[in-house]
Structure formats: structure tokens, C-alpha cells
Amino acid sequence: MHSRFTPYLFVLPLIAFIAVFTYIPIVTSVNLSFREWDFLSDNKPWVGLDNYRLIMSSNEFWNSLRVTAIFALISVPLRLCLAMAIASYLVREALPQRLLRGALFLPSVTSTVAIAVVFSWLFATDYGIINAFLAMFGIPKVYWLQNPQLALWVIIIVNTWKQLGYDIVIYIAGLQAIPQELYDAAAVDGGRKRHVFRRVTFPLVMPTTYFLLVISVIEAFQVFTVVDVMTKGGPAGATDMLVNMLYRVGFTLFDIGMGSALAVMLFILLIGLAIFKSRVLGRKVHYEA
Amino acid sequence: MKPETLWAWAALVAGLIFLSPVLYTIWISFQTVDAYYSGGAHFTLENYAEAFGQYDFVRYLWNSILVSGVVTLGGLAMATMAAFAFARFTFPGGDFLFAAVVATLMIPSHITLIPNYLTLAKVGLLDTYAGLILPAISNGFAAFFLRQYIRGIPRALDEAAYMDGARPYQVLWRVIVPIARPAILSMGLYIFISEWNNYIWPLVAISDQDLYTLQIGLARLYKENPGEDVINWPLVMAASTITILPILFGFFLVERHLVRGITMGAVK
């Protein structure tokens, strides 16, 4: 029928590409993180933990870590709360709900670069429509992207606008999986709307919430594009995320050793989160009724 | 008005408000610069002519289509073949290899950025289409998803084909692929959209302007437009529309495809 090599031939292309472009690079990154190299010189001297020490003692790194953490801490709960609230209104399979779902989902599949460009324009200091709108109420020009106090908030708004629809779609799937009998039982017991939400809906979509929580934190720690287009990490580092720092160190300063060390640190952090996710989801955070 | 109708109108208005940045973008892309800065309205196609002509967006559009297309077709081919083997054969090392494929879902892509750049530099593939395509082509998620789907297809169908003397690749192509088509199609759309919107890898791998994808071309056009206050916003919005529109069309296609899948399931 078939030789025992057949299955290997079928998986070979995928495995080969994954090996060359995913697994070997991890080893390469770890190796380079212990070396000093500017991409051009012939030798790459071993420097031990120097790159890591350098990173740990740089203000730039602690700033990026802080900014990324603040970004994750604000944008993730914001997205999840909004998504859960909106999803519970859009869970029905009628035309208005489906239309609105489509509208909300659209930004999550469109180009992040285009969205970042469009919002740069909306938030532009001069001729930006948001400032024009505020001017109607006599509010003076706001320097959205030039003010270190505000720029991160703009990034959070843009990111939320883009990702919200995805969260909503996942929540709707989670909500639709809740058995109708539970709601019927709650109605028989005369449960108030708020009560039903707290006692039935909220605990039963917990697995979905955990799933979204962990993947959006992982995603938040990898934000790059919106920041690269809108602020380049500025003003004064106020929006400088970890991956933006990685890009700068690796590809504009060509400090390959330090860039690799930064990549390895971020990798360990995110893999830790991913393993936490599969552990928690593996145990299935379920609330059997 | 009936509450149903009221709901429909409210949903429509809410959807339009939510999407207003996109709608406003498309509107401004058809305005002249003078009209834009003076607050008037004057329809023109000139921004598109300028973007496609002078600013080479025809070229970027073609590059995006080519790269996303090849990544999608190549990625689907590899993923489907591997998914078939993982779903249908037990072979020494099979479980390990499958675990290695699934594990790629957890690996953040930034760790491969510097090493892949170095690999491509070593073999002289920076600033080539191959350099854009090769690192993006393997897709662990598609392989995983399709393997789950293929496992749901009754084995009896394979066995009947083997009885008729079919070879494994024929079983894959003639039996599995036609049945798994909805799953393959939705994975294809997913790969195409992600690759279309990919920014950081082309940013790293490409410096030759002739190889810019739309994402890089748009980011450059926006950033290099001189002077904060004299930006030609209608031109930039035309370029943004060009970048978004193919995916918008694709999105409506997916929606229809999804609806068709749901209704077909209901009829069966």
C-alpha cells in the first residue's frame, strides 16, 4: 500500500521549514546573546553574561519594560470588560446583531499600519478631526502624540479599537456554549438580570476569559507596529515597547549580542506565560453546574 | 416603531460610528488637498493616480499580492500534507514531530528576527522575494487545525480508495482535500490576511524600494511626507485605502462563505 517512509515525506517540507526558520533561530539567539557582534566584524567574541548585565543596568530597558507592562495592565482588562459587555448584547443570531458583529470585527483583520496612519491623522495636532471637534467646545489644541502623558493612552485606544472585535467574537462563541436550561432555571427562580449575569454568565464564560486574558497579555508584550508607525517609541520613550527597543538595538544599532539577549529575555517571559496558559487551560477552568 | 426595527437601526448607527475612521478615510481619499485644508468638498481621483503612479503603489500592491499569494499557497500545501500524515499514519517520531509543530504556536516570532535576518544575509536572500516568503511560509497553526479536521473525516473513505489501488498522495488529493475544502479555505484566508498585514519582517528584510509591500510603502509614505503640518493627507488616505481595500473585499467574501457554511449545515 505505502512504504514506511511515506508519512515522513509528507511532513518533511513543513518540518524542514520549521526547523530552519523557527527552532534553529532560537538556538542561534541564545548563542549570540553571549557574544559581542556588530554584524560586520569577522569574530564574535564570547562575553558571557555581559549583554544581560548591560540590559539589566540600562534605563532604556526598565523604561520599556515599565511602558509595556502599563500598556498590558490597562489595555487587557479594558478590552476584556468591553468585549464581555458588548458580546452579551450581541449573542443573539438576528440580523442587527450579526451586522454589528461584522462591523466590530472588521478592524481586527485590517492592516495595522493603515489603522495607525489613520489614527495619527485623527489625533493630529493641527487639522486633526479630534482637535477640531474639541475646538467646537472651546477646548484648546491637545498635543496627543507629542505629550508623554497622553501618547500611551492614544496607543491603547488604537489597539483596543483594533482588537476588540476579535475578543467579542470569541466571547460570543463562549456565551453561546452556555446551556439555555441554566438561564431558564434562573428565570424560574426569579433571578434579576444583574444577578443572572453574576451567578450564571460570568462564572460560565470563565474559561473564555482565561483564554483571552493570557493570549492578550502575550500579544500586548509583542506590540510593535502601532508604536513604530505612530510614535517610534516617543515622546521621550513614553511609548517605547520591548519589541520596539529590540528592533532599535538589533536593526538600527546592529548590536546583535544585546539584541539577541533582549530577545531571549522576552522569549522566556512569553514562553512562561504560554506554558501557564496551557497548564490552566489544560486543567480546564470549568464550573460544572 | 417595533422594538426589532429600533434595534436594527441602533445597531446600524453604532456600527457606522465604530467604523467612522475607515469611512472618513475613504471619503477624504477622494478629496483634493485644497478642499481638505479649506474644509470644502471637491471630488477627485487624483490622489489615487498619484499614489499608483508617482508613488509606485501599483508595484507595492503587486508585491503584496505576490508574496501573500505564494505564502498562502505554499503554506497550505505544506500544512495539508503534514496534517494528512499526522491524522492518518502512526509512525516512529510522529507524536514528537507533531508536538514540535504545535509548540511553534507558543513561540513568539520576535526571537527569530535577528537569526533569520542573519541566515538570509548569509545566503544572499535579503532584498529578494524569496527572503520575504521563505521565513513566513511554514504555518504550525494551519497544520494543527487541518489535522484536527481531517481526523473527523471517516477513515472508511480512505480505505475504499486504497482498495481501488490509490496511492497515499492520490487519497490526499482526491478524497481528503475535497472534503476538507471549507477548512482549507478558511485557513487560506487566515494565512493570506496575516501575511498581507505583516509589517515587521518586510521591514527587516527589505530595503530595496522595488520590493516594498503595501505595509512598508504606506508607512514610508506617511513618515517621509515632509513637515508635520503640510502633510498631503488626502494622498496618504488614498494609500491607506489601497492597503485596506483588498482585505475589506476578502472580509465580505469570508462572511458570505461563513453564512453559506452555516446554512448548508442546517439543511443537512
Short mmCIF file of N, CA, C and O in Angstrom, two decimals, chain A residues 156-223:
data_model
loop_
_atom_site.label_atom_id
_atom_site.label_comp_id
_atom_site.label_asym_id
_atom_site.label_seq_id
_atom_site.Cartn_x
_atom_site.Cartn_y
_atom_site.Cartn_z
N ILE A 156 -3.14 52.94 23.39
CA ILE A 156 -4.09 51.99 24.00
C ILE A 156 -5.45 52.07 23.30
O ILE A 156 -6.07 51.04 23.00
N ILE A 157 -5.90 53.28 22.99
CA ILE A 157 -7.19 53.44 22.31
C ILE A 157 -7.16 52.77 20.93
O ILE A 157 -8.06 52.02 20.57
N VAL A 158 -6.08 53.03 20.18
CA VAL A 158 -5.97 52.45 18.84
C VAL A 158 -5.96 50.93 18.91
O VAL A 158 -6.68 50.25 18.18
N ASN A 159 -5.17 50.40 19.83
CA ASN A 159 -5.06 48.95 19.97
C ASN A 159 -6.40 48.33 20.38
O ASN A 159 -6.80 47.28 19.86
N THR A 160 -7.11 49.00 21.28
CA THR A 160 -8.41 48.49 21.72
C THR A 160 -9.40 48.49 20.57
O THR A 160 -10.12 47.52 20.35
N TRP A 161 -9.42 49.60 19.83
CA TRP A 161 -10.33 49.71 18.69
C TRP A 161 -10.09 48.56 17.70
O TRP A 161 -11.01 47.97 17.17
N LYS A 162 -8.80 48.25 17.48
CA LYS A 162 -8.47 47.22 16.50
C LYS A 162 -8.81 45.82 17.00
O LYS A 162 -9.36 45.02 16.26
N GLN A 163 -8.51 45.53 18.27
CA GLN A 163 -8.60 44.14 18.74
C GLN A 163 -9.95 43.76 19.33
O GLN A 163 -10.24 42.58 19.50
N LEU A 164 -10.76 44.75 19.67
CA LEU A 164 -12.00 44.50 20.39
C LEU A 164 -12.89 43.46 19.69
O LEU A 164 -13.41 42.54 20.34
N GLY A 165 -13.03 43.59 18.37
CA GLY A 165 -13.93 42.70 17.63
C GLY A 165 -13.54 41.24 17.75
O GLY A 165 -14.41 40.36 17.85
N TYR A 166 -12.25 40.97 17.77
CA TYR A 166 -11.79 39.59 17.93
C TYR A 166 -12.22 39.04 19.28
O TYR A 166 -12.79 37.96 19.37
N ASP A 167 -11.99 39.84 20.34
CA ASP A 167 -12.40 39.41 21.69
C ASP A 167 -13.90 39.15 21.74
O ASP A 167 -14.36 38.18 22.35
N ILE A 168 -14.66 40.03 21.09
CA ILE A 168 -16.12 39.89 21.11
C ILE A 168 -16.54 38.58 20.45
O ILE A 168 -17.37 37.85 20.98
N VAL A 169 -15.95 38.30 19.29
CA VAL A 169 -16.31 37.07 18.58
C VAL A 169 -16.00 35.83 19.43
O VAL A 169 -16.81 34.90 19.52
N ILE A 170 -14.86 35.85 20.10
CA ILE A 170 -14.52 34.71 20.96
C ILE A 170 -15.50 34.62 22.14
O ILE A 170 -15.97 33.53 22.50
N TYR A 171 -15.84 35.78 22.73
CA TYR A 171 -16.79 35.77 23.84
C TYR A 171 -18.16 35.27 23.41
O TYR A 171 -18.83 34.54 24.14
N ILE A 172 -18.58 35.67 22.19
CA ILE A 172 -19.89 35.22 21.72
C ILE A 172 -19.91 33.69 21.60
O ILE A 172 -20.86 33.04 22.04
N ALA A 173 -18.83 33.12 21.07
CA ALA A 173 -18.74 31.66 20.98
C ALA A 173 -18.84 31.05 22.38
O ALA A 173 -19.54 30.06 22.59
N GLY A 174 -18.16 31.66 23.34
CA GLY A 174 -18.20 31.16 24.71
C GLY A 174 -19.59 31.27 25.31
O GLY A 174 -20.08 30.35 25.96
N LEU A 175 -20.25 32.40 25.06
CA LEU A 175 -21.59 32.62 25.62
C LEU A 175 -22.61 31.66 25.00
O LEU A 175 -23.51 31.17 25.68
N GLN A 176 -22.44 31.41 23.70
CA GLN A 176 -23.40 30.53 23.04
C GLN A 176 -23.27 29.09 23.51
O GLN A 176 -24.19 28.29 23.33
N ALA A 177 -22.13 28.76 24.12
CA ALA A 177 -21.93 27.39 24.60
C ALA A 177 -22.60 27.16 25.96
O ALA A 177 -22.68 26.03 26.43
N ILE A 178 -23.05 28.25 26.59
CA ILE A 178 -23.72 28.08 27.89
C ILE A 178 -25.12 27.50 27.66
O ILE A 178 -25.89 28.06 26.89
N PRO A 179 -25.46 26.37 28.32
CA PRO A 179 -26.76 25.74 28.09
C PRO A 179 -27.92 26.65 28.49
O PRO A 179 -27.88 27.27 29.56
N GLN A 180 -28.92 26.72 27.63
CA GLN A 180 -30.08 27.58 27.84
C GLN A 180 -30.82 27.22 29.14
O GLN A 180 -31.38 28.09 29.80
N GLU A 181 -30.79 25.93 29.52
CA GLU A 181 -31.53 25.48 30.71
C GLU A 181 -31.13 26.28 31.94
O GLU A 181 -31.95 26.55 32.82
N LEU A 182 -29.84 26.66 32.00
CA LEU A 182 -29.38 27.38 33.18
C LEU A 182 -30.07 28.73 33.29
O LEU A 182 -30.43 29.17 34.37
N TYR A 183 -30.24 29.40 32.13
CA TYR A 183 -30.93 30.68 32.13
C TYR A 183 -32.40 30.48 32.47
O TYR A 183 -33.00 31.26 33.21
N ASP A 184 -32.98 29.39 31.92
CA ASP A 184 -34.39 29.09 32.22
C ASP A 184 -34.56 28.88 33.70
O ASP A 184 -35.49 29.41 34.31
N ALA A 185 -33.66 28.09 34.29
CA ALA A 185 -33.73 27.80 35.72
C ALA A 185 -33.63 29.10 36.52
O ALA A 185 -34.41 29.33 37.45
N ALA A 186 -32.70 29.97 36.10
CA ALA A 186 -32.53 31.25 36.80
C ALA A 186 -33.79 32.09 36.69
O ALA A 186 -34.20 32.77 37.63
N ALA A 187 -34.44 32.03 35.51
CA ALA A 187 -35.67 32.81 35.30
C ALA A 187 -36.79 32.28 36.20
O ALA A 187 -37.56 33.05 36.78
N VAL A 188 -36.87 30.94 36.31
CA VAL A 188 -37.88 30.32 37.17
C VAL A 188 -37.68 30.78 38.61
O VAL A 188 -38.61 31.12 39.33
N ASP A 189 -36.40 30.84 39.02
CA ASP A 189 -36.10 31.28 40.39
C ASP A 189 -36.27 32.79 40.56
O ASP A 189 -36.01 33.33 41.63
N GLY A 190 -36.69 33.45 39.50
CA GLY A 190 -36.93 34.89 39.57
C GLY A 190 -35.65 35.70 39.66
O GLY A 190 -35.62 36.76 40.27
N GLY A 191 -34.56 35.22 39.04
CA GLY A 191 -33.29 35.92 39.11
C GLY A 191 -33.34 37.25 38.37
O GLY A 191 -33.90 37.34 37.28
N ARG A 192 -32.81 38.30 39.01
CA ARG A 192 -32.70 39.59 38.34
C ARG A 192 -31.61 39.52 37.29
O ARG A 192 -30.69 38.72 37.40
N LYS A 193 -31.66 40.41 36.31
CA LYS A 193 -30.70 40.40 35.21
C LYS A 193 -29.24 40.44 35.71
O LYS A 193 -28.41 39.67 35.29
N ARG A 194 -29.02 41.37 36.65
CA ARG A 194 -27.66 41.55 37.15
C ARG A 194 -27.19 40.31 37.89
O ARG A 194 -26.04 39.90 37.82
N HIS A 195 -28.16 39.74 38.60
CA HIS A 195 -27.89 38.53 39.37
C HIS A 195 -27.53 37.37 38.47
O HIS A 195 -26.58 36.64 38.74
N VAL A 196 -28.33 37.20 37.41
CA VAL A 196 -28.09 36.10 36.47
C VAL A 196 -26.71 36.25 35.87
O VAL A 196 -25.96 35.28 35.74
N PHE A 197 -26.34 37.51 35.54
CA PHE A 197 -25.02 37.71 34.95
C PHE A 197 -23.93 37.28 35.93
O PHE A 197 -23.00 36.57 35.58
N ARG A 198 -24.09 37.72 37.21
CA ARG A 198 -23.04 37.43 38.18
C ARG A 198 -22.95 35.95 38.55
O ARG A 198 -21.88 35.41 38.77
N ARG A 199 -24.12 35.30 38.63
CA ARG A 199 -24.14 33.92 39.12
C ARG A 199 -24.08 32.87 38.02
O ARG A 199 -23.69 31.74 38.26
N VAL A 200 -24.53 33.24 36.80
CA VAL A 200 -24.56 32.24 35.72
C VAL A 200 -23.55 32.58 34.63
O VAL A 200 -22.57 31.87 34.41
N THR A 201 -23.77 33.73 33.97
CA THR A 201 -22.97 34.05 32.80
C THR A 201 -21.48 34.18 33.13
O THR A 201 -20.64 33.49 32.54
N PHE A 202 -21.19 35.04 34.10
CA PHE A 202 -19.79 35.35 34.39
C PHE A 202 -18.97 34.11 34.76
O PHE A 202 -17.93 33.85 34.15
N PRO A 203 -19.43 33.27 35.72
CA PRO A 203 -18.63 32.09 36.04
C PRO A 203 -18.53 31.11 34.88
O PRO A 203 -17.49 30.47 34.69
N LEU A 204 -19.58 31.01 34.06
CA LEU A 204 -19.56 30.01 32.99
C LEU A 204 -18.72 30.42 31.78
O LEU A 204 -18.29 29.57 31.01
N VAL A 205 -18.47 31.72 31.58
CA VAL A 205 -17.55 32.09 30.49
C VAL A 205 -16.12 32.23 31.00
O VAL A 205 -15.24 32.68 30.28
N MET A 206 -15.89 31.83 32.24
CA MET A 206 -14.54 31.93 32.82
C MET A 206 -13.46 31.29 31.95
O MET A 206 -12.40 31.90 31.77
N PRO A 207 -13.68 30.11 31.37
CA PRO A 207 -12.63 29.53 30.51
C PRO A 207 -12.28 30.46 29.36
O PRO A 207 -11.11 30.66 29.03
N THR A 208 -13.30 31.08 28.75
CA THR A 208 -13.06 32.03 27.65
C THR A 208 -12.26 33.23 28.16
O THR A 208 -11.32 33.68 27.52
N THR A 209 -12.64 33.72 29.34
CA THR A 209 -11.94 34.87 29.91
C THR A 209 -10.47 34.55 30.15
O THR A 209 -9.60 35.34 29.80
N TYR A 210 -10.20 33.37 30.72
CA TYR A 210 -8.82 32.97 30.95
C TYR A 210 -8.04 32.91 29.64
O TYR A 210 -6.93 33.42 29.54
N PHE A 211 -8.67 32.28 28.66
CA PHE A 211 -8.03 32.15 27.35
C PHE A 211 -7.67 33.52 26.79
O PHE A 211 -6.52 33.79 26.43
N LEU A 212 -8.67 34.42 26.76
CA LEU A 212 -8.44 35.75 26.20
C LEU A 212 -7.43 36.55 27.02
O LEU A 212 -6.60 37.27 26.49
N LEU A 213 -7.52 36.39 28.34
CA LEU A 213 -6.62 37.11 29.23
C LEU A 213 -5.17 36.78 28.88
O LEU A 213 -4.35 37.66 28.65
N VAL A 214 -4.88 35.47 28.81
CA VAL A 214 -3.49 35.08 28.59
C VAL A 214 -3.04 35.44 27.18
O VAL A 214 -1.95 36.00 27.01
N ILE A 215 -3.87 35.15 26.16
CA ILE A 215 -3.37 35.48 24.82
C ILE A 215 -3.27 36.99 24.61
O ILE A 215 -2.38 37.45 23.91
N SER A 216 -4.13 37.77 25.25
CA SER A 216 -3.96 39.22 25.02
C SER A 216 -2.78 39.79 25.80
O SER A 216 -2.20 40.77 25.35
N VAL A 217 -2.43 39.18 26.93
CA VAL A 217 -1.21 39.63 27.61
C VAL A 217 0.01 39.29 26.76
O VAL A 217 0.89 40.15 26.55
N ILE A 218 0.03 38.07 26.21
CA ILE A 218 1.15 37.67 25.34
C ILE A 218 1.26 38.63 24.16
O ILE A 218 2.34 39.11 23.81
N GLU A 219 0.09 38.94 23.57
CA GLU A 219 0.05 39.84 22.43
C GLU A 219 0.51 41.25 22.82
O GLU A 219 1.26 41.90 22.09
N ALA A 220 0.06 41.71 23.99
CA ALA A 220 0.41 43.06 24.45
C ALA A 220 1.92 43.20 24.59
O ALA A 220 2.48 44.25 24.29
N PHE A 221 2.59 42.13 25.01
CA PHE A 221 4.04 42.19 25.17
C PHE A 221 4.77 42.15 23.84
O PHE A 221 5.97 42.30 23.80
N GLN A 222 4.03 41.90 22.75
CA GLN A 222 4.67 41.88 21.43
C GLN A 222 4.25 43.04 20.56
O GLN A 222 4.52 43.04 19.37
N VAL A 223 3.55 44.02 21.14
CA VAL A 223 3.11 45.16 20.34
C VAL A 223 4.32 45.86 19.72
O VAL A 223 5.32 46.08 20.38
#
